[in-house]
Coordinates of C-alpha atoms in Angstrom, one line a residue:
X1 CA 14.7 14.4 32.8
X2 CA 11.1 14.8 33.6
X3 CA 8.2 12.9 31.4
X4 CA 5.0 14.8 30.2
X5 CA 3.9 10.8 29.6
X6 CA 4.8 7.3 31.0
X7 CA 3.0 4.5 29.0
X8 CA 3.3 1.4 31.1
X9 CA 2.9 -2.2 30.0
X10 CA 3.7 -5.4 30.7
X11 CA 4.2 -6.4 27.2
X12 CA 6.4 -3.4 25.7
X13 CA 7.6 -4.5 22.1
X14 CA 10.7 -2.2 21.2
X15 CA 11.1 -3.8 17.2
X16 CA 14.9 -4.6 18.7
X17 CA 14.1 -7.4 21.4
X18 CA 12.7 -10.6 19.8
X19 CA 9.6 -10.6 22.5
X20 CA 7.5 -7.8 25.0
X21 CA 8.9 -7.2 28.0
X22 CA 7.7 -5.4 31.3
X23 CA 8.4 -1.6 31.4
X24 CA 7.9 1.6 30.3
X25 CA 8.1 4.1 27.5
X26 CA 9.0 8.2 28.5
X27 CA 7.7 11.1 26.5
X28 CA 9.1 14.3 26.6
X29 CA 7.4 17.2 23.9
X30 CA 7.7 14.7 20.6
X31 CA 10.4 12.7 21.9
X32 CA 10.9 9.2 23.5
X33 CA 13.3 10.1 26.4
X34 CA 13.5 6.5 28.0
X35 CA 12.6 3.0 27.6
X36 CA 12.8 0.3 30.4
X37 CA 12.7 -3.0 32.6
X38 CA 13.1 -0.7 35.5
X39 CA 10.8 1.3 37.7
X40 CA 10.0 4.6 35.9
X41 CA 10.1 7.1 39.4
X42 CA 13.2 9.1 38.0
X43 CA 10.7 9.9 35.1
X44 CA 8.4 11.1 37.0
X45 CA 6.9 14.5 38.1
X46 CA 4.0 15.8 39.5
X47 CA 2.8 17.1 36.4
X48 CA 3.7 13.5 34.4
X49 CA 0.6 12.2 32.9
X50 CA 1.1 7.9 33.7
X51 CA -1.0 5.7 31.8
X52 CA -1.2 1.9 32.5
X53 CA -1.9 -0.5 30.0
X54 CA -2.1 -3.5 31.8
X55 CA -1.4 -6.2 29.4
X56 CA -1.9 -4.5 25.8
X57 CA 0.7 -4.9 23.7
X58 CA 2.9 -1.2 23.0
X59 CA 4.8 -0.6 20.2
X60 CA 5.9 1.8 18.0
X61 CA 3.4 3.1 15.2
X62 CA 3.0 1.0 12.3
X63 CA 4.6 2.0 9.0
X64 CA 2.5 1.3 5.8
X65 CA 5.6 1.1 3.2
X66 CA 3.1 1.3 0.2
X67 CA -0.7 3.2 -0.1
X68 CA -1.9 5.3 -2.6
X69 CA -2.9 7.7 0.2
X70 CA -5.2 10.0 -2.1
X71 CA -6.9 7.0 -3.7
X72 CA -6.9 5.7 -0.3
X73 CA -9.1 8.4 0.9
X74 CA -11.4 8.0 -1.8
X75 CA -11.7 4.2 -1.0
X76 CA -12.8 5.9 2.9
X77 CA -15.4 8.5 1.3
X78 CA -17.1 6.7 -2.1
X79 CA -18.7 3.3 -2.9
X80 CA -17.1 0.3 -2.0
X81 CA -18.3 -2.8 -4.2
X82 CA -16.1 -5.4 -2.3
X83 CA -19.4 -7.4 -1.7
X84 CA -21.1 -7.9 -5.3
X85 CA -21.5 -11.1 -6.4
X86 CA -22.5 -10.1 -10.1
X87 CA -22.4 -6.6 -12.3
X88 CA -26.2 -5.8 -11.6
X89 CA -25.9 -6.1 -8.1
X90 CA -22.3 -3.8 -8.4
X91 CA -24.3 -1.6 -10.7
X92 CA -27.3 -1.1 -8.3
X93 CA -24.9 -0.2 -5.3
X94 CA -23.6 2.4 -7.3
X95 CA -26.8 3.6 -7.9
X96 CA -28.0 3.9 -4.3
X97 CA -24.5 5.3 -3.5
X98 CA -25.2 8.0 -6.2
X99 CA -28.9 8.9 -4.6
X100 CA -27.6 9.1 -0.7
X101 CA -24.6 11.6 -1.8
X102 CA -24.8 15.2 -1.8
X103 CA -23.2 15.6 -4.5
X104 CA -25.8 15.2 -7.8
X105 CA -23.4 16.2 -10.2
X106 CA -20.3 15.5 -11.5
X107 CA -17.8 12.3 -11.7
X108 CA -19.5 8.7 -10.0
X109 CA -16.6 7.2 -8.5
X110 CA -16.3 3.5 -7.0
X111 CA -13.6 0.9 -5.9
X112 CA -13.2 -2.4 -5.8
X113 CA -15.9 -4.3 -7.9
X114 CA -13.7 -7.6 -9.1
X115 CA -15.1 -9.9 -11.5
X116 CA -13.5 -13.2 -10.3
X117 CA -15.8 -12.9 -7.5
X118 CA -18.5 -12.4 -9.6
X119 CA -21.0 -15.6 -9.9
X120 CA -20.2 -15.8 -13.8
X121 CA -16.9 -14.2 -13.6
X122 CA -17.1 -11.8 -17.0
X123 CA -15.9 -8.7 -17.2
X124 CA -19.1 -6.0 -17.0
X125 CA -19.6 -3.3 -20.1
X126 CA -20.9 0.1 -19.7
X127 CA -24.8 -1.0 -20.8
X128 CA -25.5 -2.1 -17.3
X129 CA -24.3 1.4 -16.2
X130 CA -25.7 3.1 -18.8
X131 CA -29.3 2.4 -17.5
X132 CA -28.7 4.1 -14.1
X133 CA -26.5 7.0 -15.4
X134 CA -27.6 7.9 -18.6
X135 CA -26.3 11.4 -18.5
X136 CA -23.6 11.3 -15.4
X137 CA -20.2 10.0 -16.2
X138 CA -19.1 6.5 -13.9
X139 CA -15.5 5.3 -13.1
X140 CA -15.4 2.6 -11.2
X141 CA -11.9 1.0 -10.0
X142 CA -11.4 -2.6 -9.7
X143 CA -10.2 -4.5 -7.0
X144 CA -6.6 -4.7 -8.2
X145 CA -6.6 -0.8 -9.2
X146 CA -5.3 -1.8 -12.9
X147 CA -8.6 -2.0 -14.6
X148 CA -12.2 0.4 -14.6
X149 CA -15.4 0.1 -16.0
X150 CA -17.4 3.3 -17.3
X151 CA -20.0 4.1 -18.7
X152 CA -20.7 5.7 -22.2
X153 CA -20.6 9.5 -20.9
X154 CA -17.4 8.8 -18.9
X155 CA -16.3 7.5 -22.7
X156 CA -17.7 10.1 -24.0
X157 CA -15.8 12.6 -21.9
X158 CA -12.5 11.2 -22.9
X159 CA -13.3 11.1 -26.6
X160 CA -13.1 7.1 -26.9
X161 CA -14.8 6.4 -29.8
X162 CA -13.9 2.9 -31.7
X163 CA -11.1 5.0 -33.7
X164 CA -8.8 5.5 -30.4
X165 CA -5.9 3.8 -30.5
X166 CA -4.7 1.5 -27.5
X167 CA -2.5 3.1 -25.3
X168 CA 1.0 1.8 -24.5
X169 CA 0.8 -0.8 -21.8
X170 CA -2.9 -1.3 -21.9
X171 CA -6.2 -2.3 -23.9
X172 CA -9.8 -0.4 -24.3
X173 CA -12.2 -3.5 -24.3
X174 CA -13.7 -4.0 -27.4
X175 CA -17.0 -5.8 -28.9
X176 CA -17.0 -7.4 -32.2
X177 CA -17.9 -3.9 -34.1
X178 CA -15.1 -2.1 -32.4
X179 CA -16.5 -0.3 -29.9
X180 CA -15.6 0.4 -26.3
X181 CA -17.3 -1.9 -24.3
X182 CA -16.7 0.0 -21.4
X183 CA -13.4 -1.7 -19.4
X184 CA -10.5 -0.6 -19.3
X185 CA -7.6 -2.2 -18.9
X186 CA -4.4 -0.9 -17.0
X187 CA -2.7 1.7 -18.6
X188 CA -5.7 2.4 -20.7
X189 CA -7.7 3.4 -17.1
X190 CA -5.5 6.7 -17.7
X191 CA -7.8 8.0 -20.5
X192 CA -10.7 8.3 -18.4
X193 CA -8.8 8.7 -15.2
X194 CA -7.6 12.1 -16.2
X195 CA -10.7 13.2 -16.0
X196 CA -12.2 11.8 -13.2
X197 CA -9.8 12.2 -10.6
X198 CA -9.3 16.0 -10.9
X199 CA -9.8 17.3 -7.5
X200 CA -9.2 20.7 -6.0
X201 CA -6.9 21.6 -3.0
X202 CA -10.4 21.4 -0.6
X203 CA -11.3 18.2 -2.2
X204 CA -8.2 16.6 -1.7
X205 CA -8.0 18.0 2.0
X206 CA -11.3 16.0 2.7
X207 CA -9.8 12.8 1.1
X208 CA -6.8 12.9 2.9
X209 CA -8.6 13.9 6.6
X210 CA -11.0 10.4 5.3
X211 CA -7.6 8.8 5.2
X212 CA -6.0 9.7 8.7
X213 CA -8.7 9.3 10.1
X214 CA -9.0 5.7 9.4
X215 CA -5.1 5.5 9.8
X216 CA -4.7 7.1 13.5
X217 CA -8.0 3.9 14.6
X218 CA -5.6 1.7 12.8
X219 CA -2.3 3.2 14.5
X220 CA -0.5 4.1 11.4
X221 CA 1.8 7.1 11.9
X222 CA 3.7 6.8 8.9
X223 CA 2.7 6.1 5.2
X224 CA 4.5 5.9 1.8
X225 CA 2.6 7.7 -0.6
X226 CA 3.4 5.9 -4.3
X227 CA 1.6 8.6 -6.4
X228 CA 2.0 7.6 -10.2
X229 CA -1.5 6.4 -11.6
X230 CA -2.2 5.9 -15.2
X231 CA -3.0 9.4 -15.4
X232 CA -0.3 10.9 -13.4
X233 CA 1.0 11.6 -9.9
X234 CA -2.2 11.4 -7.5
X235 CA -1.4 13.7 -4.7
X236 CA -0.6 17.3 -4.5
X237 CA 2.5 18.1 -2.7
X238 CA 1.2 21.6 -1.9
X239 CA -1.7 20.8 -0.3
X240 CA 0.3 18.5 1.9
X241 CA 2.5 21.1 3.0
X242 CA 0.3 23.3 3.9
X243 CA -1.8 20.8 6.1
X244 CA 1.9 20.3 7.3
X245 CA 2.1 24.2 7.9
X246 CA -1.2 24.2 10.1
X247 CA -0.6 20.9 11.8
X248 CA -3.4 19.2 10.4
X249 CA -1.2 16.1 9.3
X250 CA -1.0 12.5 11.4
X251 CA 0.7 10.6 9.7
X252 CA 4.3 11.3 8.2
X253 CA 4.2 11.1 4.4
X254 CA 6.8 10.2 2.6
X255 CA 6.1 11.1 -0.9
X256 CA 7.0 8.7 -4.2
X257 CA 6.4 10.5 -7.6
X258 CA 6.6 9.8 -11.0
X259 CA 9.9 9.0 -11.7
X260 CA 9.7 9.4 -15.3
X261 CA 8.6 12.4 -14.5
X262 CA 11.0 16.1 -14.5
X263 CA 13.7 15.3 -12.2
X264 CA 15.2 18.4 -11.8
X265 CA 11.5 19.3 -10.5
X266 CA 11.7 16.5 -8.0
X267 CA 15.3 17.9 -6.3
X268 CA 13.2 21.4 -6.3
X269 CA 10.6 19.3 -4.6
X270 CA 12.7 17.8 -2.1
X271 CA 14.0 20.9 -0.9
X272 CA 10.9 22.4 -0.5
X273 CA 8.7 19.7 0.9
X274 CA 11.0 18.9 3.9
X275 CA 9.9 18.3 7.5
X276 CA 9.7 15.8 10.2
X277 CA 6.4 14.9 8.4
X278 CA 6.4 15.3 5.0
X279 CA 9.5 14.0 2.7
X280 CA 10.0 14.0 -0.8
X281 CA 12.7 11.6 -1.0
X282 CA 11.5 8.6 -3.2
X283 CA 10.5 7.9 -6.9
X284 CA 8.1 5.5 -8.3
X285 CA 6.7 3.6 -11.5
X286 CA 5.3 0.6 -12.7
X287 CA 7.1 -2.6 -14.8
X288 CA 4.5 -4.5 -15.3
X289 CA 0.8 -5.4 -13.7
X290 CA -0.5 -8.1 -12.1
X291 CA -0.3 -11.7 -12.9
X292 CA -4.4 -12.8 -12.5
X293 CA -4.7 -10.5 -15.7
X294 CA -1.5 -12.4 -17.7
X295 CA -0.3 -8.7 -17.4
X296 CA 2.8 -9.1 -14.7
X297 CA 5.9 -10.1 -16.8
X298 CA 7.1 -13.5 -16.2
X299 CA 9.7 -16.0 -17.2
X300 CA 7.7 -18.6 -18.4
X301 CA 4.9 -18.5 -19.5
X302 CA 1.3 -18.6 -18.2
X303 CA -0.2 -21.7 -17.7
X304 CA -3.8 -20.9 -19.2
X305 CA -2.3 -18.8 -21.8
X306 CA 0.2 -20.6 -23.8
X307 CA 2.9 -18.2 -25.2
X308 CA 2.1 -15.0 -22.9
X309 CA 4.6 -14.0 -20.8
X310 CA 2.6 -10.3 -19.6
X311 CA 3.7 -6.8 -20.7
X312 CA 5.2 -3.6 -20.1
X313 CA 3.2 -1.2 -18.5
X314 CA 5.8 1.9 -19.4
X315 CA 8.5 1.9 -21.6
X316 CA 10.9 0.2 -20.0
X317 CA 13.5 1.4 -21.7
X318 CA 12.9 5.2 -20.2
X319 CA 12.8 3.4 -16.8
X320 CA 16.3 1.7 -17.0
X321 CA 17.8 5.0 -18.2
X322 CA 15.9 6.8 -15.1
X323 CA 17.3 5.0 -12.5
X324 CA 20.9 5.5 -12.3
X325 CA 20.1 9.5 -13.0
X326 CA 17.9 8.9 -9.9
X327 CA 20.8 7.4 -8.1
X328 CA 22.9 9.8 -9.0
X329 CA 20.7 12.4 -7.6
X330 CA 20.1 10.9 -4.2
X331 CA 16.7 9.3 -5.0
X332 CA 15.3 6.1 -3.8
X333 CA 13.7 4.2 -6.7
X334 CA 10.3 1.7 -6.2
X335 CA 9.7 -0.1 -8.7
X336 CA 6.3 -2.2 -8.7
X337 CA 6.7 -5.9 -9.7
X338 CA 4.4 -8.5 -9.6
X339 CA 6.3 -10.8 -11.8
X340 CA 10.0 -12.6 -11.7
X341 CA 11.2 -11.6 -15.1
X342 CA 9.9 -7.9 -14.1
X343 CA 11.6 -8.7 -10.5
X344 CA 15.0 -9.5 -12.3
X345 CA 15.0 -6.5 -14.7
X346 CA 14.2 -4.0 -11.8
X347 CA 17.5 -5.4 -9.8
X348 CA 19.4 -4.9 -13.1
X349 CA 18.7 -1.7 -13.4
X350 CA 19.6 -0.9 -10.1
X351 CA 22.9 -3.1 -9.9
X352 CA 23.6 -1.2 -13.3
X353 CA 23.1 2.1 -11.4
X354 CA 25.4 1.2 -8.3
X355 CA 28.3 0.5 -11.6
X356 CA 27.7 3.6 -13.1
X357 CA 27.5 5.8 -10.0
X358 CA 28.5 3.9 -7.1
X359 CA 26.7 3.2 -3.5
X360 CA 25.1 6.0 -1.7
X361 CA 22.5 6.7 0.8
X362 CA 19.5 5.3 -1.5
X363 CA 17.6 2.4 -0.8
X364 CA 16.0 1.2 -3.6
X365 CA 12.9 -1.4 -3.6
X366 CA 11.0 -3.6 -4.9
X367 CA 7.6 -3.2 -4.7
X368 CA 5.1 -6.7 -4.0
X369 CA 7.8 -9.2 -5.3
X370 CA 5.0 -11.7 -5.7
X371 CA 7.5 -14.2 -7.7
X372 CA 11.1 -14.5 -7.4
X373 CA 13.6 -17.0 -9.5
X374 CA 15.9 -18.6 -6.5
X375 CA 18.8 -16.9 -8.9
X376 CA 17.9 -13.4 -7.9
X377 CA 16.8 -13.9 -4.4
X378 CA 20.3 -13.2 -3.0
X379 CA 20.7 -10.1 -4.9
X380 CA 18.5 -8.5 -2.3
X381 CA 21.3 -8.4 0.1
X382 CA 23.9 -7.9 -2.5
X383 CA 22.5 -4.6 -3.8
X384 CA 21.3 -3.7 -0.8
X385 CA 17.9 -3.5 -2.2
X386 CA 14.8 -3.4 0.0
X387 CA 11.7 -5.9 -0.7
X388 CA 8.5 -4.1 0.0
X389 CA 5.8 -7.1 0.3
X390 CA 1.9 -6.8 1.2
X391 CA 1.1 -10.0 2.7
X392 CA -2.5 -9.7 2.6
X393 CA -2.2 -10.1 -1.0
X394 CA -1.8 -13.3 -0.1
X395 CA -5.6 -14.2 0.0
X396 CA -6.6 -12.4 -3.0
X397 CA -10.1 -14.1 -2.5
X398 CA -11.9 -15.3 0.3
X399 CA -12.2 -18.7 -0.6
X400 CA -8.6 -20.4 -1.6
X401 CA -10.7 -22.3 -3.7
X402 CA -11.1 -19.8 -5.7
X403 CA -7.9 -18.6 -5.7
X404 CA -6.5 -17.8 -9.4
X405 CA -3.4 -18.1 -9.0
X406 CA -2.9 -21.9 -9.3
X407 CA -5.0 -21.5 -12.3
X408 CA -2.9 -18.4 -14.2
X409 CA 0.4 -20.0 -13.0
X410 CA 0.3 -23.4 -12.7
X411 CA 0.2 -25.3 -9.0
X412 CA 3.8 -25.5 -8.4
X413 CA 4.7 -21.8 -9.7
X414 CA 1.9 -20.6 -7.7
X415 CA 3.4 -22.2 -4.6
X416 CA 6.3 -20.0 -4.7
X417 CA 4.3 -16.8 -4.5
X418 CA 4.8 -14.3 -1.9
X419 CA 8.6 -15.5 -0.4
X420 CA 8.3 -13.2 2.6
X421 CA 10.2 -15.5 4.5
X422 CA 13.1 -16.3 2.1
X423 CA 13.0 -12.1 1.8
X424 CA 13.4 -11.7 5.4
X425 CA 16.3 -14.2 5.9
X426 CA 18.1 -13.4 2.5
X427 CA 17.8 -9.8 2.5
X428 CA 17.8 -9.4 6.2
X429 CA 15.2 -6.4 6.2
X430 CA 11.8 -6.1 4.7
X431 CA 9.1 -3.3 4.4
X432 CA 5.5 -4.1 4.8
X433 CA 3.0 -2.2 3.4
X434 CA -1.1 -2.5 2.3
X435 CA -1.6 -1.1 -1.4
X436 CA -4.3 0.6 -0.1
X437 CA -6.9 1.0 -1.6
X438 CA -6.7 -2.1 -3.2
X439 CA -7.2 -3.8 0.0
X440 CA -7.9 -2.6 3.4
X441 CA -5.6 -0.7 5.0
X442 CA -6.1 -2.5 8.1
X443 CA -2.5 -4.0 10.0
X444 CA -4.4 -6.8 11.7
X445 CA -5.2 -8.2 8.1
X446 CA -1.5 -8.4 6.9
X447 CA 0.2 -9.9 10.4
X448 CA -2.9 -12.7 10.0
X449 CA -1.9 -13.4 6.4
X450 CA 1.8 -13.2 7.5
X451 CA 1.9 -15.3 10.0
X452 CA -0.9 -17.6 8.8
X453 CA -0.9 -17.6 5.2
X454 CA -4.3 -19.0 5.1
X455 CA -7.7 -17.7 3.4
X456 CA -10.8 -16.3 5.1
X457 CA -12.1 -19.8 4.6
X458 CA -9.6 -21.5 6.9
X459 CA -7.7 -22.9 4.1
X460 CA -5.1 -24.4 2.8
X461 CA -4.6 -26.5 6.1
X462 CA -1.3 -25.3 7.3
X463 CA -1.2 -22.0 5.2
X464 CA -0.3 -21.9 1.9
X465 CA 3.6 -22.3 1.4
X466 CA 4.3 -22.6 5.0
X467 CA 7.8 -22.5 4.8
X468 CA 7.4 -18.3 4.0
X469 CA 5.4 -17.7 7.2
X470 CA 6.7 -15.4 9.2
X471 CA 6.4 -14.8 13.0
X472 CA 5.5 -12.3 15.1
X473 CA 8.6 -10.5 15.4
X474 CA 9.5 -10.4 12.1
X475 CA 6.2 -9.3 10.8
X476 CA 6.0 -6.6 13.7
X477 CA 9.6 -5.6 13.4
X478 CA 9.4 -5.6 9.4
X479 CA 5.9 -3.0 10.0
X480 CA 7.6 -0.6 12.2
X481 CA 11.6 -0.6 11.8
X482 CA 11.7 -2.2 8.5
X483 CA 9.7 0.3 7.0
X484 CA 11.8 3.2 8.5
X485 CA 14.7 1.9 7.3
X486 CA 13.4 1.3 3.8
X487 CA 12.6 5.5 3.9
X488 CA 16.2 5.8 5.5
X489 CA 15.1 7.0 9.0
X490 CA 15.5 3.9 11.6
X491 CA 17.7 6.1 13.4
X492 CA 14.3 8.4 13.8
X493 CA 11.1 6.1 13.4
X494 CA 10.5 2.4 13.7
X495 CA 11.3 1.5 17.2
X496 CA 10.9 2.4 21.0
X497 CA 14.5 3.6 22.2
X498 CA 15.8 6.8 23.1
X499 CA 15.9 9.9 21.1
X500 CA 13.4 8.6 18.4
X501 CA 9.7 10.4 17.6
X502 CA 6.9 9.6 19.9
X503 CA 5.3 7.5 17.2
X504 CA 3.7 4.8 19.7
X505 CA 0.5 3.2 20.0
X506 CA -1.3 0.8 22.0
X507 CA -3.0 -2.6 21.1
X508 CA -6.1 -4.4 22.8
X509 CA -4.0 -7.6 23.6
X510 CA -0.8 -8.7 23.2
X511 CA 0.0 -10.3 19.7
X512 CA 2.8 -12.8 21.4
X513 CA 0.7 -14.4 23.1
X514 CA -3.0 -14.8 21.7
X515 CA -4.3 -17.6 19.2
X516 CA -3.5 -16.4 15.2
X517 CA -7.2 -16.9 14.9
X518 CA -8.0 -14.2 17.2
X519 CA -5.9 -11.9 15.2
X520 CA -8.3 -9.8 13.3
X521 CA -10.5 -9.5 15.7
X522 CA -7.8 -7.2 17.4
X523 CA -7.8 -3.2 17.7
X524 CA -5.7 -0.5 18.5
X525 CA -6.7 1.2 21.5
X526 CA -4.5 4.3 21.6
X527 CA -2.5 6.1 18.6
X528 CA 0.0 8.6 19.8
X529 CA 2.1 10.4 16.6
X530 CA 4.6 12.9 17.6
X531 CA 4.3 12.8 21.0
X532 CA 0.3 13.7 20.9
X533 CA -2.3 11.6 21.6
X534 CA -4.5 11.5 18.4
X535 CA -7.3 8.1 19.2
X536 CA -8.1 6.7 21.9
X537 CA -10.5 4.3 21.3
X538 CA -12.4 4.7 24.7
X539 CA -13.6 8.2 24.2
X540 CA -15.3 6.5 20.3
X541 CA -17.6 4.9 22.1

């Protein structure tokens, strides 16, 4: 069979051989048609477009196993406030923001403003918004996406008055006469968030182009979409499609909504939203939050807060009944867990659902597995349960100094954070992912923190935990076939070999054989996603 492309290499990484090897990679339409050490001539026709990479490293297109791909977009289109170093100065950038947009009315939006990196680390109230948006409303996500600060009108909106009851699984700030200060936490983001993320199809359609077309520079070709917010599923399944329809979609989606939501709507879903690029396969909800707020449900409990051992962010009750109906019906279940007691109850309920039903095709996760008892680790592999880890939260702050962790947790606890090692032997698969947008989307950041484990500042010497670094292969292998196989299509995605999707991209220099440090300074110069070549970075200059 003739090729319409040969890609050429001298480092070709399949995700099956442990290191690159010299060859090629032959396209056909959308299809990979051969692979090879050998000379690619029987390949090759007078029409068959060659292209020669020299020494950049090809692989297959990376898999992100866990984005928010709507709020994802929105991290790509409004304010980012990443960089303040105190409220004012997040305040002010939302301001300019505000004055250089088009848009003069309506919903200020902004991500990732984080306290603990503020200078005097307390949590901001809506009177420093108020000031510059006396009569707009402002919703501002944090950096972990389970908190907001607003302003009085955004309170107003959502009829938050100092008579609103908390909602389950979260808290409205409060100042000593009651009243909303103007943060939110978890759950209780939903109460503005309902209002503030409404978009309509044309709005969305922007949001998700802002995605892809960070995700084709970053060679992503396939994404799981975990849509339950505190509001609701972000992401409308319709619009997808129809981008689907018209061919406007690069990257595959595999959908995960609510799954306390109606699941006879979800089979009605899955039938409907079914193509090469857009599945409807997976549900997904929260057990708890994150540990740096004492809100990720642990064992023992926290360190600086004697006798709290987190909470629920659902009724967990609802989710341990929804998950063997979900098996039942064919659905694969994520469950986000940030803490080990929330780790162990999400591999109850699905051992409890494998009892009741039996095995079948799903392959349930767990999402971030941040801590792990050494009890449950095996159980990975014994349920056949899939850990989908993001290693870049290992450096949730620049400076490990600074890092909370040791702090909420205790030293020795916080050691034991992120096992993506122990994952990867014990469970003998893992899915890698970013939480985007609650950091970067970026690849080069996760293999850096996977294979380094250290901070932006160089530190801790060695990484931290060195024994759960993992190397090149298994990070790249976990990013591309890993992934696949945690959305049950490694026989069509995740690696270069006959018969699978032209999902394949190219990457400045070879990752086997450069420095860790040089690492993020790395790029992807071509994306190529079902068989088309959608970036190359020469023709951005």
């Amino acid at each position: 069979m003739k090729a319409d492309v040969i890609i050429k290499s001298s480092a070709i990484f399949d995700s099956v051989a442990e290191k690159p090897f010299r060859g090629f990679v032959a396209v056909k339409g959308n299809r990979i048609v051969g692979v090879g050490k050998q000379d690619a001539d029987d390949y090759i026709s007078a029409e068959t477009k060659v292209l020669d990479y020299g020494d950049k490293l090809v692989m297959a297109g990376f898999h992100d196993s866990h984005t928010h791909l709507l709020m994802a977009g929105m991290f790509r289109t409004y304010v980012n406030l990443i960089d303040a170093r105190s409220e004012e100065e997040a305040a002010l950038m939302v301001k300019k923001a505000a004055e250089e947009s088009p848009d003069k009315e309506g919903w200020v939006v902004g991500f990732s403003w984080y306290h603990v990196f503020w200078d005097n680390r307390t949590l901001p109230t809506k009177k420093s918004l108020d000031r510059y948006f006396p009569d707009r409303p402002v919703f501002l996500v944090n950096a972990e996406a389970h908190g907001a600060w607003v302003n009085s009108k955004a309170l107003q909106i959502a009829g938050i008055t100092k008579d609103t009851p908390d909602p389950f699984g979260g808290e409205i700030a409060r100042d000593e006469n009651g009243e909303a200060t103007g943060f939110l936490y978890e759950s209780a983001t939903g109460l503005v968030g309902k209002y503030a993320l409404v978009f309509t199809p044309e709005q969305e359609k922007v949001l998700i182009n802002a995605y892809q077309e960070g995700a084709k520079r970053f060679g992503i070709t396939s994404v799981n979409d975990v849509q339950p917010y505190f509001h609701g599923n972000m992401g409308n399944l319709e619009v997808y499609s129809d981008m689907d329809k018209k061919g406007e979609l690069t990257v595959r989606i595999h959908a995960a909504p609510d799954l306390l939501g109606d699941l006879d709507q979800m089979e009605e879903w899955r039938k409907k939203y079914r193509s090469d690029k857009l599945r409807v396969e997976m549900l997904k909800q929260f057990l708890d939050g994150v540990s740096t707020t004492h809100t990720a449900l642990v064992l023992e409990e926290y360190t600086d807060a004697p006798g709290n051992f987190g909470i629920s962010l659902n009724d967990t009750e609802a989710i341990k009944n929804a998950v063997p109906e979900a098996h039942r019906r064919g659905f694969s279940v994520k469950l986000h867990s940030c803490g080990d007691k929330s780790a162990r109850m999400g591999l109850d309920y699905y051992e409890n659902a494998i009892k009741m039903y039996g095995r079948n095709q799903c392959r349930h996760a767990i999402e971030h597995v941040e801590m792990l008892s050494d009890e449950d680790l095996p159980r990975f592999k014994e349920l056949g349960v899939i850990p989908s880890v993001q290693p870049e939260h290992v450096a949730l702050t620049q400076i490990f100094d600074e890092n909370p962790y040791p702090i909420t947790l205790g030293p020795e606890r916080a050691a034991r954070t992120w096992p993506l090692k122990s994952l990867y032997d014990t469970a003998g698969v893992l899915a890698i992912g970013s939480d985007c947008p609650v950091v970067d989307n970026d690849p080069f950041l996760e293999i850096y923190r996977a294979v380094t484990r250290l901070h932006n500042d160089g530190k801790p010497e060695g990484g931290w935990n060195p024994i759960q670094k993992l190397t090149m292969y298994e990070i790249l292998r976990s990013y591309t076939y890993g992934s696949a196989y945690g959305v049950c299509r490694e026989d069509e995605l995740g690696t270069l070999e006959p018969g699978k999707f032209a999902d394949i991209i190219v990457i400045s220099k070879n990752l086997f054989e450069i420095d860790p440090s040089e690492i993020r300074d790395c790029h992807v110069d071509m994306t190529m996603m079902d068989g088309k070549i959608i970036f190359e970075r020469e023709t951005e200059q």
